[in-house]
PDB file of C-alpha atoms in Angstrom:
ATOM      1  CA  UNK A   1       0.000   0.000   0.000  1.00 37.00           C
ATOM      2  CA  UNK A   2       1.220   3.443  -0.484  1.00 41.00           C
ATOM      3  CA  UNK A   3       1.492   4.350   2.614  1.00 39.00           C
ATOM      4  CA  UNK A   4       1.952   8.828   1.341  1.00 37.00           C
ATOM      5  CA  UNK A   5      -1.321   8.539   0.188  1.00 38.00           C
ATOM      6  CA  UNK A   6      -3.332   7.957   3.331  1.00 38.00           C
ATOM      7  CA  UNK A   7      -0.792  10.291   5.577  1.00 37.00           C
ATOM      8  CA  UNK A   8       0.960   7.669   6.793  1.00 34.00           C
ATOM      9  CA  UNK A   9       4.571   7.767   6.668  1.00 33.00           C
ATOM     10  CA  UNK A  10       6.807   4.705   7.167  1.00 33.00           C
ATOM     11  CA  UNK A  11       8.740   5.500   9.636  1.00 34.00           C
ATOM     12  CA  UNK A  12       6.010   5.698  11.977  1.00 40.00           C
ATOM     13  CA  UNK A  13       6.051   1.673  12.396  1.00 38.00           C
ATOM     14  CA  UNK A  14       8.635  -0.844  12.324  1.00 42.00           C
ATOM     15  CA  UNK A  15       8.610  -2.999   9.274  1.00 46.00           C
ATOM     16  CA  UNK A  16       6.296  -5.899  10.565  1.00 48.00           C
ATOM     17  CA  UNK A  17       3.960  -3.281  12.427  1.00 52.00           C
ATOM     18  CA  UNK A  18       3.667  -1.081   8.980  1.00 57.00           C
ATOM     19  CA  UNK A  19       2.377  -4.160   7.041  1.00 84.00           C
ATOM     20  CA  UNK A  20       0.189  -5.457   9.352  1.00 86.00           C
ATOM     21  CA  UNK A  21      -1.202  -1.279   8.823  1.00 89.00           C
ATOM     22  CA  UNK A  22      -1.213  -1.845   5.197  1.00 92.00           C
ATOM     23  CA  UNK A  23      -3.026  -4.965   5.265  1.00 94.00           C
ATOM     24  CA  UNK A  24      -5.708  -4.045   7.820  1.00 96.00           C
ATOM     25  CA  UNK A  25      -6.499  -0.512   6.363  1.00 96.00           C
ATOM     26  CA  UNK A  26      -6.701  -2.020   2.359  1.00 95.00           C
ATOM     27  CA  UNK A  27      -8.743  -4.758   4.238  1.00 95.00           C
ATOM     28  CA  UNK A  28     -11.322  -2.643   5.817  1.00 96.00           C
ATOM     29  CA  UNK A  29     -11.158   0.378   3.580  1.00 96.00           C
ATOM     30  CA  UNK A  30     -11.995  -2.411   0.716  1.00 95.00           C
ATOM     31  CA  UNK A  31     -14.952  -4.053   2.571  1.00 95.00           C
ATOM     32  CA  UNK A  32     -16.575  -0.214   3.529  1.00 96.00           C
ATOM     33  CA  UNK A  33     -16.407   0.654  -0.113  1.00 95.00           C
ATOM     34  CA  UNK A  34     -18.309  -2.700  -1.203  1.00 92.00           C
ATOM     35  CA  UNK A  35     -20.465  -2.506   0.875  1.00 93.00           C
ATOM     36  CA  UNK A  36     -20.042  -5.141   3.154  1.00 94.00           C
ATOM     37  CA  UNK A  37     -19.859  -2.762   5.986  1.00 94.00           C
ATOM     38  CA  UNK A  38     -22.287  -0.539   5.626  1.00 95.00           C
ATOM     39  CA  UNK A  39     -23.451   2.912   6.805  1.00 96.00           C
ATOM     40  CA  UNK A  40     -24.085   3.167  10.277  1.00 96.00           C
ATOM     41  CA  UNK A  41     -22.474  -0.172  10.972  1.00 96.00           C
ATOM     42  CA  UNK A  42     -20.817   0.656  14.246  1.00 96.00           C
ATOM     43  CA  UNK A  43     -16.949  -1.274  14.837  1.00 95.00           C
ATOM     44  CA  UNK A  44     -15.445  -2.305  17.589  1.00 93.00           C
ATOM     45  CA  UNK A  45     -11.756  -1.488  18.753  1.00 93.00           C
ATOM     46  CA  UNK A  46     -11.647  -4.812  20.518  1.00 94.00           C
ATOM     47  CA  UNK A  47     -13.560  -6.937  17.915  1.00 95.00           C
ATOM     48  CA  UNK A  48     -10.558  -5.903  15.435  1.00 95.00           C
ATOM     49  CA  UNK A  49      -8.208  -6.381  17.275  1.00 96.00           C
ATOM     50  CA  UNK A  50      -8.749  -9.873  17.933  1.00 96.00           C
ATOM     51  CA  UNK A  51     -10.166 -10.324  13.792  1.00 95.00           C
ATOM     52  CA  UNK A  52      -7.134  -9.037  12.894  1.00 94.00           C
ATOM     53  CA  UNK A  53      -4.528  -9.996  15.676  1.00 94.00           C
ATOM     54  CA  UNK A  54      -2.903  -7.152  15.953  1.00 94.00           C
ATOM     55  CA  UNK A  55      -2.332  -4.544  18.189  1.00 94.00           C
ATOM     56  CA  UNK A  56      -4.841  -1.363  20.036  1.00 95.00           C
ATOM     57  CA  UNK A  57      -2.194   0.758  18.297  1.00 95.00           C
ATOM     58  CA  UNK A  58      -2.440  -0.489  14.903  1.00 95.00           C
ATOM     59  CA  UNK A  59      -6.287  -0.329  14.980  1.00 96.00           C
ATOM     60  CA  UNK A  60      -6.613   3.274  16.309  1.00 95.00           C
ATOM     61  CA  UNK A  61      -4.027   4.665  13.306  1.00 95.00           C
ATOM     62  CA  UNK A  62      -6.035   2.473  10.830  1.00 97.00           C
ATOM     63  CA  UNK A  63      -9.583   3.845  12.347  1.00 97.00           C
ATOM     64  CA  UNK A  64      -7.715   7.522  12.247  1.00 96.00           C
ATOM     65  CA  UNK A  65      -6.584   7.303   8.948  1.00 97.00           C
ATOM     66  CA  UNK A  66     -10.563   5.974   7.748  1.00 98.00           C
ATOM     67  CA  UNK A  67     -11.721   9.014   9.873  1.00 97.00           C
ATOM     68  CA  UNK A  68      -9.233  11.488   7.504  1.00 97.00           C
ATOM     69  CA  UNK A  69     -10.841   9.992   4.386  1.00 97.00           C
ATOM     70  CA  UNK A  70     -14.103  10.748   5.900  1.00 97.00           C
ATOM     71  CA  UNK A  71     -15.357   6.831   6.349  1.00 98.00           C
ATOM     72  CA  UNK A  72     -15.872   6.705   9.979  1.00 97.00           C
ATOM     73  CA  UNK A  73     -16.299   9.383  12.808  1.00 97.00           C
ATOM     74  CA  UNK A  74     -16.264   8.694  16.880  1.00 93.00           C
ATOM     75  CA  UNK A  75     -19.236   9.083  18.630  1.00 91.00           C
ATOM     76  CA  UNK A  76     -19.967   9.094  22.340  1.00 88.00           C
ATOM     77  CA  UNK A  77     -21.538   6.108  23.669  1.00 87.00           C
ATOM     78  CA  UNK A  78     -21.683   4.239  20.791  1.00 88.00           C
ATOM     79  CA  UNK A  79     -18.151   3.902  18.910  1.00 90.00           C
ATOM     80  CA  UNK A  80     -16.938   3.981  15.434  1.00 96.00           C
ATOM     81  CA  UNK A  81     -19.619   4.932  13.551  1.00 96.00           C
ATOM     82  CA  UNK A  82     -19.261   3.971   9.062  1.00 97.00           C
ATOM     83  CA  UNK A  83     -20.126   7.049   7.625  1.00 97.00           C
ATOM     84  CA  UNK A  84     -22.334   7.129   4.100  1.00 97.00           C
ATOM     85  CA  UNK A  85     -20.427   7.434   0.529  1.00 95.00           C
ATOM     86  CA  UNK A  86     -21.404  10.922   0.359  1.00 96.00           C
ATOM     87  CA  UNK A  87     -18.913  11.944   3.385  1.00 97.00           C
ATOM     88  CA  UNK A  88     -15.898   9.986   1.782  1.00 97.00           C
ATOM     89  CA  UNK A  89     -12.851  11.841   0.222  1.00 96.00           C
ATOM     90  CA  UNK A  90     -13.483  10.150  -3.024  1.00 94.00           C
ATOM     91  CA  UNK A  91     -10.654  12.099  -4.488  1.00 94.00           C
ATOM     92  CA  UNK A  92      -7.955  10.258  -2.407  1.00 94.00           C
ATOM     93  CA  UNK A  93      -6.219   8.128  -4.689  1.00 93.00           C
ATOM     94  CA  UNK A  94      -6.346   5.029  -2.597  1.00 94.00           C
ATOM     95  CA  UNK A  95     -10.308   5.363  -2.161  1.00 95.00           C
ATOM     96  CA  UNK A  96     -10.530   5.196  -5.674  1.00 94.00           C
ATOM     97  CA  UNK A  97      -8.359   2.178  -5.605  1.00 93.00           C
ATOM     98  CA  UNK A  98     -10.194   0.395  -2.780  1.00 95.00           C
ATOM     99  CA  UNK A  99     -13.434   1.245  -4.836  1.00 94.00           C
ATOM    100  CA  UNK A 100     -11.942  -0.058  -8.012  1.00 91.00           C
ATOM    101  CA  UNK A 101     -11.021  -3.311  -6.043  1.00 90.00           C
ATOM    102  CA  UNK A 102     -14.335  -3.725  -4.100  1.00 89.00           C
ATOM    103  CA  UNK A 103     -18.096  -4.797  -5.954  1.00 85.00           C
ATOM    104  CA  UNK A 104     -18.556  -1.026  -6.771  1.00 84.00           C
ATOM    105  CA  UNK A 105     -15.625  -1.300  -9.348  1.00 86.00           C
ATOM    106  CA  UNK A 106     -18.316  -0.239 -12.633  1.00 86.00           C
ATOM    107  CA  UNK A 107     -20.067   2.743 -10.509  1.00 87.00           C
ATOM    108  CA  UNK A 108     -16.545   4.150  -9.633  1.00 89.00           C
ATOM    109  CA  UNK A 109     -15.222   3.332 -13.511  1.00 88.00           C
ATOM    110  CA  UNK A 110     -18.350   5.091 -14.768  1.00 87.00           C
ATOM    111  CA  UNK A 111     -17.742   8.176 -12.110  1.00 91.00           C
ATOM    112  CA  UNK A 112     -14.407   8.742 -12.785  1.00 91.00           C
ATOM    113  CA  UNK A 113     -15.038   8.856 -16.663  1.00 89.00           C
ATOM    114  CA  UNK A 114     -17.850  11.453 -16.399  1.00 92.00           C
ATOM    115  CA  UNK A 115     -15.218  13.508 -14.177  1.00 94.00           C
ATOM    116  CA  UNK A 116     -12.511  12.782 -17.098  1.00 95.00           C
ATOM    117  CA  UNK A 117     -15.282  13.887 -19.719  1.00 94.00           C
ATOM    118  CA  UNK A 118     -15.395  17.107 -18.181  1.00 95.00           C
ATOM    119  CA  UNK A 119     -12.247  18.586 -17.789  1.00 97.00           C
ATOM    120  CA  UNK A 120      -9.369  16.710 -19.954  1.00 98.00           C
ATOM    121  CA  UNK A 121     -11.072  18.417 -23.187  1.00 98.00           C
ATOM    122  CA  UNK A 122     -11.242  21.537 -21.537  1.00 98.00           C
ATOM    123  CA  UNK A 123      -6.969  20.961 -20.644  1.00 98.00           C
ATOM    124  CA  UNK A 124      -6.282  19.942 -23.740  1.00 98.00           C
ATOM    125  CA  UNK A 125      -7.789  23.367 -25.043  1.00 98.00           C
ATOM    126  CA  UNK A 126      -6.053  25.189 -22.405  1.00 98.00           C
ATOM    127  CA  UNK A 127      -2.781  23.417 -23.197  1.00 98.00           C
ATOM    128  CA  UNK A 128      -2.618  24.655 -26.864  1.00 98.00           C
ATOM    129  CA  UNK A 129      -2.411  27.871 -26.020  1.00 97.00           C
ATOM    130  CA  UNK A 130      -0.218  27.311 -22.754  1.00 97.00           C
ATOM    131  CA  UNK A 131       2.316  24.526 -23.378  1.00 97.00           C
ATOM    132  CA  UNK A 132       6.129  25.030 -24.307  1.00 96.00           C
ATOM    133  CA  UNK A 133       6.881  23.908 -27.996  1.00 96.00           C
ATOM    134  CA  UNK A 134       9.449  21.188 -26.196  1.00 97.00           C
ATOM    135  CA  UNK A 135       6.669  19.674 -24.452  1.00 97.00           C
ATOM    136  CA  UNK A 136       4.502  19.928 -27.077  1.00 97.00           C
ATOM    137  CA  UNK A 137       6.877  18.230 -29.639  1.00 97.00           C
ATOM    138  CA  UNK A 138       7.760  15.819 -26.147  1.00 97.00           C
ATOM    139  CA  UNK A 139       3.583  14.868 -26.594  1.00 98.00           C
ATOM    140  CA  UNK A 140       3.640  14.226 -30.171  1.00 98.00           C
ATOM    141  CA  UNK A 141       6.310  11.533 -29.569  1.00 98.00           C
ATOM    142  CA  UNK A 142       5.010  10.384 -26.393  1.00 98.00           C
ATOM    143  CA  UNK A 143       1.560   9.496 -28.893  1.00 97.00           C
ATOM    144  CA  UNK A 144       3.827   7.540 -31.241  1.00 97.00           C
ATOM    145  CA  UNK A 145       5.740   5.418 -28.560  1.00 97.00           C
ATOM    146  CA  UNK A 146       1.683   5.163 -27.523  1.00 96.00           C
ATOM    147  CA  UNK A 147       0.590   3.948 -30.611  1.00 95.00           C
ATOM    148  CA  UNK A 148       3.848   1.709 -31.172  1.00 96.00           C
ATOM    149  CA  UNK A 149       3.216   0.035 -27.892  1.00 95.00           C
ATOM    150  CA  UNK A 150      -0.492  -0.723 -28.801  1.00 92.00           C
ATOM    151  CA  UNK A 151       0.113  -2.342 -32.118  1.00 91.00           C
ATOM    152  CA  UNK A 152       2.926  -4.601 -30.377  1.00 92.00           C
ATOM    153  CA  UNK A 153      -0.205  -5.632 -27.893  1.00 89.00           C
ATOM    154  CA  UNK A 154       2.863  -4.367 -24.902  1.00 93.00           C
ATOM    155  CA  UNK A 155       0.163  -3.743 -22.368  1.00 91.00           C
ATOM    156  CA  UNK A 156       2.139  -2.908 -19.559  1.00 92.00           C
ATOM    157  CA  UNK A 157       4.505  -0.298 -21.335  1.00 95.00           C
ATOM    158  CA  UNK A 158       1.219   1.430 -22.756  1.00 94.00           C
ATOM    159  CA  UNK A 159      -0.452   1.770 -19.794  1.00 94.00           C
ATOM    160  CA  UNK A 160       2.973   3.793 -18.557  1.00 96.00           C
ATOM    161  CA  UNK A 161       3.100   6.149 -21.893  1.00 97.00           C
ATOM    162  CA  UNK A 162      -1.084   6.407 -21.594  1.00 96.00           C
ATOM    163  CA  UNK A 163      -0.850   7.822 -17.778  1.00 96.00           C
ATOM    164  CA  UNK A 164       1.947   9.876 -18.732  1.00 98.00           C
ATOM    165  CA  UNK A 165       0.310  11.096 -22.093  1.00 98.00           C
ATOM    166  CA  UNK A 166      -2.960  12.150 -19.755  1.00 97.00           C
ATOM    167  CA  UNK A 167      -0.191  13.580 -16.732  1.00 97.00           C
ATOM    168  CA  UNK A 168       1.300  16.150 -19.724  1.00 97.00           C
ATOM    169  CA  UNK A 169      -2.009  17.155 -21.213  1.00 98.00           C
ATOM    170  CA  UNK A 170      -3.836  17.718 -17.758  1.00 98.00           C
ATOM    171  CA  UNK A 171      -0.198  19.509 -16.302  1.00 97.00           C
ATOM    172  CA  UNK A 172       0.221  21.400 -20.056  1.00 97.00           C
ATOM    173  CA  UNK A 173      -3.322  22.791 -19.482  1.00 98.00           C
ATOM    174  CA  UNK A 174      -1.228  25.264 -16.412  1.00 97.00           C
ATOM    175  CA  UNK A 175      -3.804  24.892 -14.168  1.00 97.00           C
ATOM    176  CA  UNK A 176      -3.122  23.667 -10.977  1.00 96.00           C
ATOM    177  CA  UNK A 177      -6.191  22.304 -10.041  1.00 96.00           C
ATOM    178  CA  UNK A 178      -6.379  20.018 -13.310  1.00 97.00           C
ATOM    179  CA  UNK A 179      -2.860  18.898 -13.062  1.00 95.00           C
ATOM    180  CA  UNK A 180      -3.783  17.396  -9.373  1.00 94.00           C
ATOM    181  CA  UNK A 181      -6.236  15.166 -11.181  1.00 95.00           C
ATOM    182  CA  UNK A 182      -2.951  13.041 -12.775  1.00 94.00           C
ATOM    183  CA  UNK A 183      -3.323  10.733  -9.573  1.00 93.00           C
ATOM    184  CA  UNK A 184      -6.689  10.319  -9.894  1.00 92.00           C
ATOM    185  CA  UNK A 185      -6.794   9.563 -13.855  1.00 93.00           C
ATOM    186  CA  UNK A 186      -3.545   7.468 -13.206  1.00 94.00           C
ATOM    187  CA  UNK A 187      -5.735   4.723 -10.647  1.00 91.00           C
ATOM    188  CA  UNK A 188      -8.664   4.549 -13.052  1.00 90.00           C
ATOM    189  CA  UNK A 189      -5.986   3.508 -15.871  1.00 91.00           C
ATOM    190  CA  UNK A 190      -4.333   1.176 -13.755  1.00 91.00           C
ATOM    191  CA  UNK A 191      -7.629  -0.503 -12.540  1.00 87.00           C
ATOM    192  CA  UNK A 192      -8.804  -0.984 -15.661  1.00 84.00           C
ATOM    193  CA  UNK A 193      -5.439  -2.431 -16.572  1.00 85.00           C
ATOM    194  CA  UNK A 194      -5.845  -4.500 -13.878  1.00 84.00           C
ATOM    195  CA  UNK A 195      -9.147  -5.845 -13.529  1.00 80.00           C
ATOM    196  CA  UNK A 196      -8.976  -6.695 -17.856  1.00 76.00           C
ATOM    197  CA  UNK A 197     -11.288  -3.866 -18.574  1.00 73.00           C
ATOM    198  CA  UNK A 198      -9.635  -2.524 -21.321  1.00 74.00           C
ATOM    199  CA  UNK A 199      -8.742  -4.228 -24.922  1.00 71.00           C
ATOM    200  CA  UNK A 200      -5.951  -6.157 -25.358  1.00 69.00           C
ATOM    201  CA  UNK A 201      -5.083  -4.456 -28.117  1.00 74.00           C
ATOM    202  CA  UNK A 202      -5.723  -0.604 -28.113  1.00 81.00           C
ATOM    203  CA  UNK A 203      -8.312   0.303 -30.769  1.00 84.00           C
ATOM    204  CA  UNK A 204      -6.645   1.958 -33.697  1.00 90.00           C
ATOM    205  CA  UNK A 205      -8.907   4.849 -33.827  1.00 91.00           C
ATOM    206  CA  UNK A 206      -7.936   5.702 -29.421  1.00 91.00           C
ATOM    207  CA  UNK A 207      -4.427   5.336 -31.101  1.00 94.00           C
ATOM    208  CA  UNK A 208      -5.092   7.753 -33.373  1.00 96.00           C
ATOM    209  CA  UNK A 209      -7.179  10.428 -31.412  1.00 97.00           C
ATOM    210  CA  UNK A 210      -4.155  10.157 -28.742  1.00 97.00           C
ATOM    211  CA  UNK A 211      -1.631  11.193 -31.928  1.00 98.00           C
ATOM    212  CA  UNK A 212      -4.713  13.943 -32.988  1.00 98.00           C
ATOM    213  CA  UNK A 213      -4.612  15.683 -29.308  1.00 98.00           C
ATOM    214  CA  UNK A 214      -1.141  15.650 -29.637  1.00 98.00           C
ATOM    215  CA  UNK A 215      -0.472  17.437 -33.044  1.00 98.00           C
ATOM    216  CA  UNK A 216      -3.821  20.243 -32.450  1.00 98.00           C
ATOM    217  CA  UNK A 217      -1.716  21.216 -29.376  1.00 98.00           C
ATOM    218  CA  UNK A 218       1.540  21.191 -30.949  1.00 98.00           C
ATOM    219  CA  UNK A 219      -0.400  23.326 -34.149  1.00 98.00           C
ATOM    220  CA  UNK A 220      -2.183  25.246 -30.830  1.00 98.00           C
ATOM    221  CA  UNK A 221      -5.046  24.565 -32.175  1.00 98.00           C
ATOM    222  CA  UNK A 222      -7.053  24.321 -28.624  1.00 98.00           C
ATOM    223  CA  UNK A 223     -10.607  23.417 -30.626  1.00 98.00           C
ATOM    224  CA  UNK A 224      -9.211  20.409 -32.131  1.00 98.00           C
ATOM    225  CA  UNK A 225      -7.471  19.514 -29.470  1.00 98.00           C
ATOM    226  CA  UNK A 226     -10.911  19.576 -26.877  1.00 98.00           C
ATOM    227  CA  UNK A 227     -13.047  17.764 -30.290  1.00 98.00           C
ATOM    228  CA  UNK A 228     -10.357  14.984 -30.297  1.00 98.00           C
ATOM    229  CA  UNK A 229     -10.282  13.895 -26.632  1.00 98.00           C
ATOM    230  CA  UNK A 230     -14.087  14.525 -26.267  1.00 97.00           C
ATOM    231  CA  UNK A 231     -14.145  11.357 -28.554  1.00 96.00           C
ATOM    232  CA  UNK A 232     -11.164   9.515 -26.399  1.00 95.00           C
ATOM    233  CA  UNK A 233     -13.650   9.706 -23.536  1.00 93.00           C
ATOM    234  CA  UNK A 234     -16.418   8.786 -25.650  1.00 91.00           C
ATOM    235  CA  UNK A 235     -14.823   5.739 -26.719  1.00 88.00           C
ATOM    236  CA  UNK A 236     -13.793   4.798 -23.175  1.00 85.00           C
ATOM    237  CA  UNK A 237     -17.559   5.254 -22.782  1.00 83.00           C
ATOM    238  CA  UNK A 238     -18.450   2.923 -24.906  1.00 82.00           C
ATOM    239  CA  UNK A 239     -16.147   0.446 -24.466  1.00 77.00           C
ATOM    240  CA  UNK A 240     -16.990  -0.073 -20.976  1.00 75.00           C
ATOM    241  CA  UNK A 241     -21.381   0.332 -21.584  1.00 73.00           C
ATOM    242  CA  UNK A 242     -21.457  -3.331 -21.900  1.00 63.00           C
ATOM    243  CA  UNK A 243     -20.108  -4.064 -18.603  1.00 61.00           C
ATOM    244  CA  UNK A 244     -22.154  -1.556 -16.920  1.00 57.00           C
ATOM    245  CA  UNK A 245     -25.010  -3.255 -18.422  1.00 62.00           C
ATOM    246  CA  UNK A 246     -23.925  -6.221 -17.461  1.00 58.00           C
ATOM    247  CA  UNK A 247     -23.880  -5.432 -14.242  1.00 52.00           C
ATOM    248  CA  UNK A 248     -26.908  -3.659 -14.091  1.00 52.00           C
ATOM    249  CA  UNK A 249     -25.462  -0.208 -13.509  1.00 50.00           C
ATOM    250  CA  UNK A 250     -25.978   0.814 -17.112  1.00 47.00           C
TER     251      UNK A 250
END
């Protein structure tokens, strides 16, 4: 677990004492997000303690670091109280991770992508007009190692140039609220790496509207640029609408 993302640092526990952390907090942080402890459940300090044989200590930092992300709160005479969705931070990285991992994985997926829909257009207009012409011309490569990588069905190496291609855009767009959203656009890429919810091999038209974004903000043409990855999240969109139908959450 990554330990930065939750506040956590490692120093805080010996080795052994850190991963029991890890384990407990991806454990319960998982099981909250699914669902299978739900709102207004109320936990028990010395119920997980003996679950998860491990120590007071461990279970209070895991129960304050739930409490940060806005999971649980203490209340008087009655304990740890789970907290509804709409109180979690569910722009922490790792919440989107545990969400991704837990039987909400399509709601989160379909979330996410609606956030995505909205902005990375919009920063890929502001980055024509805002980018350097080295990072621009840096993009335009970056898209054809992309598309390189897709054709050779090398999953793993373009997942790395995809995040990164979405990091430059959203960071090229110079605002600093945007280019905080890397972290968040990098999980949903990795779960659906992960979890086999993307094709093996990349479509050739998302191979192209990657290189398209790339050149209308090299050109600074910011109108091309927002047209071309309006239809990137389109086609994530529909590539995924079968397994929200599947699933019912269509």
């Amino acid at each position: 677990m990554d330990q930065s993302s939750s506040g956590v640092t490692p120093a805080q526990y010996a080795p052994a004492e850190a991963g029991l952390h890890g384990r407990v907090l991806d454990h319960l942080g998982t099981a909250i997000c699914g669902g299978e402890v739900p709102a207004g459940s109320v936990l028990n300090i010395d119920d997980l303690v003996d679950r998860y044989a491990v120590s007071r200590s461990v279970i209070r930092e895991v129960l304050r670091v739930l409490a940060s992300m806005g999971f649980v709160e203490t209340r008087r005479r009655v304990g740890v109280l789970i907290r509804p969705a709409e109180a979690w931070n569910v722009f922490d990285p790792q919440v989107i991770r545990w969400r991704l991992a837990s039987a909400g994985r399509m709601a989160q997926l379909r979330s996410i992508t609606e956030l995505r829909t909205a902005v990375e257009p919009h920063a890929a207009w502001l980055a024509a007009g805002r980018i350097g012409h080295d990072e621009a011309s840096e993009l335009v490569g970056l898209a054809a190692k992309m598309w390189a990588a897709g054709q050779a069905g090398d999953e793993d190496r373009f997942l790395r140039l995809d995040i990164e291609f979405h990091r430059r855009v959203l960071a090229g767009s110079g605002n600093e609220m945007f280019g905080k959203l890397q972290e968040l656009v990098a999980e949903v890429l990795t779960g659906r790496h992960h979890y086999r919810l993307m094709p093996h091999h990349p479509h050739e038209k998302a191979l192209q509207l990657h290189a398209d974004v790339a050149q209308a903000i090299q050109r600074r043409d910011g109108d091309r640029a927002r047209a071309a990855m309006v239809r990137i999240m389109e086609q994530a969109f529909d590539e995924m609408k079968s397994m929200w139908e599947q699933t019912g959450d269509g």
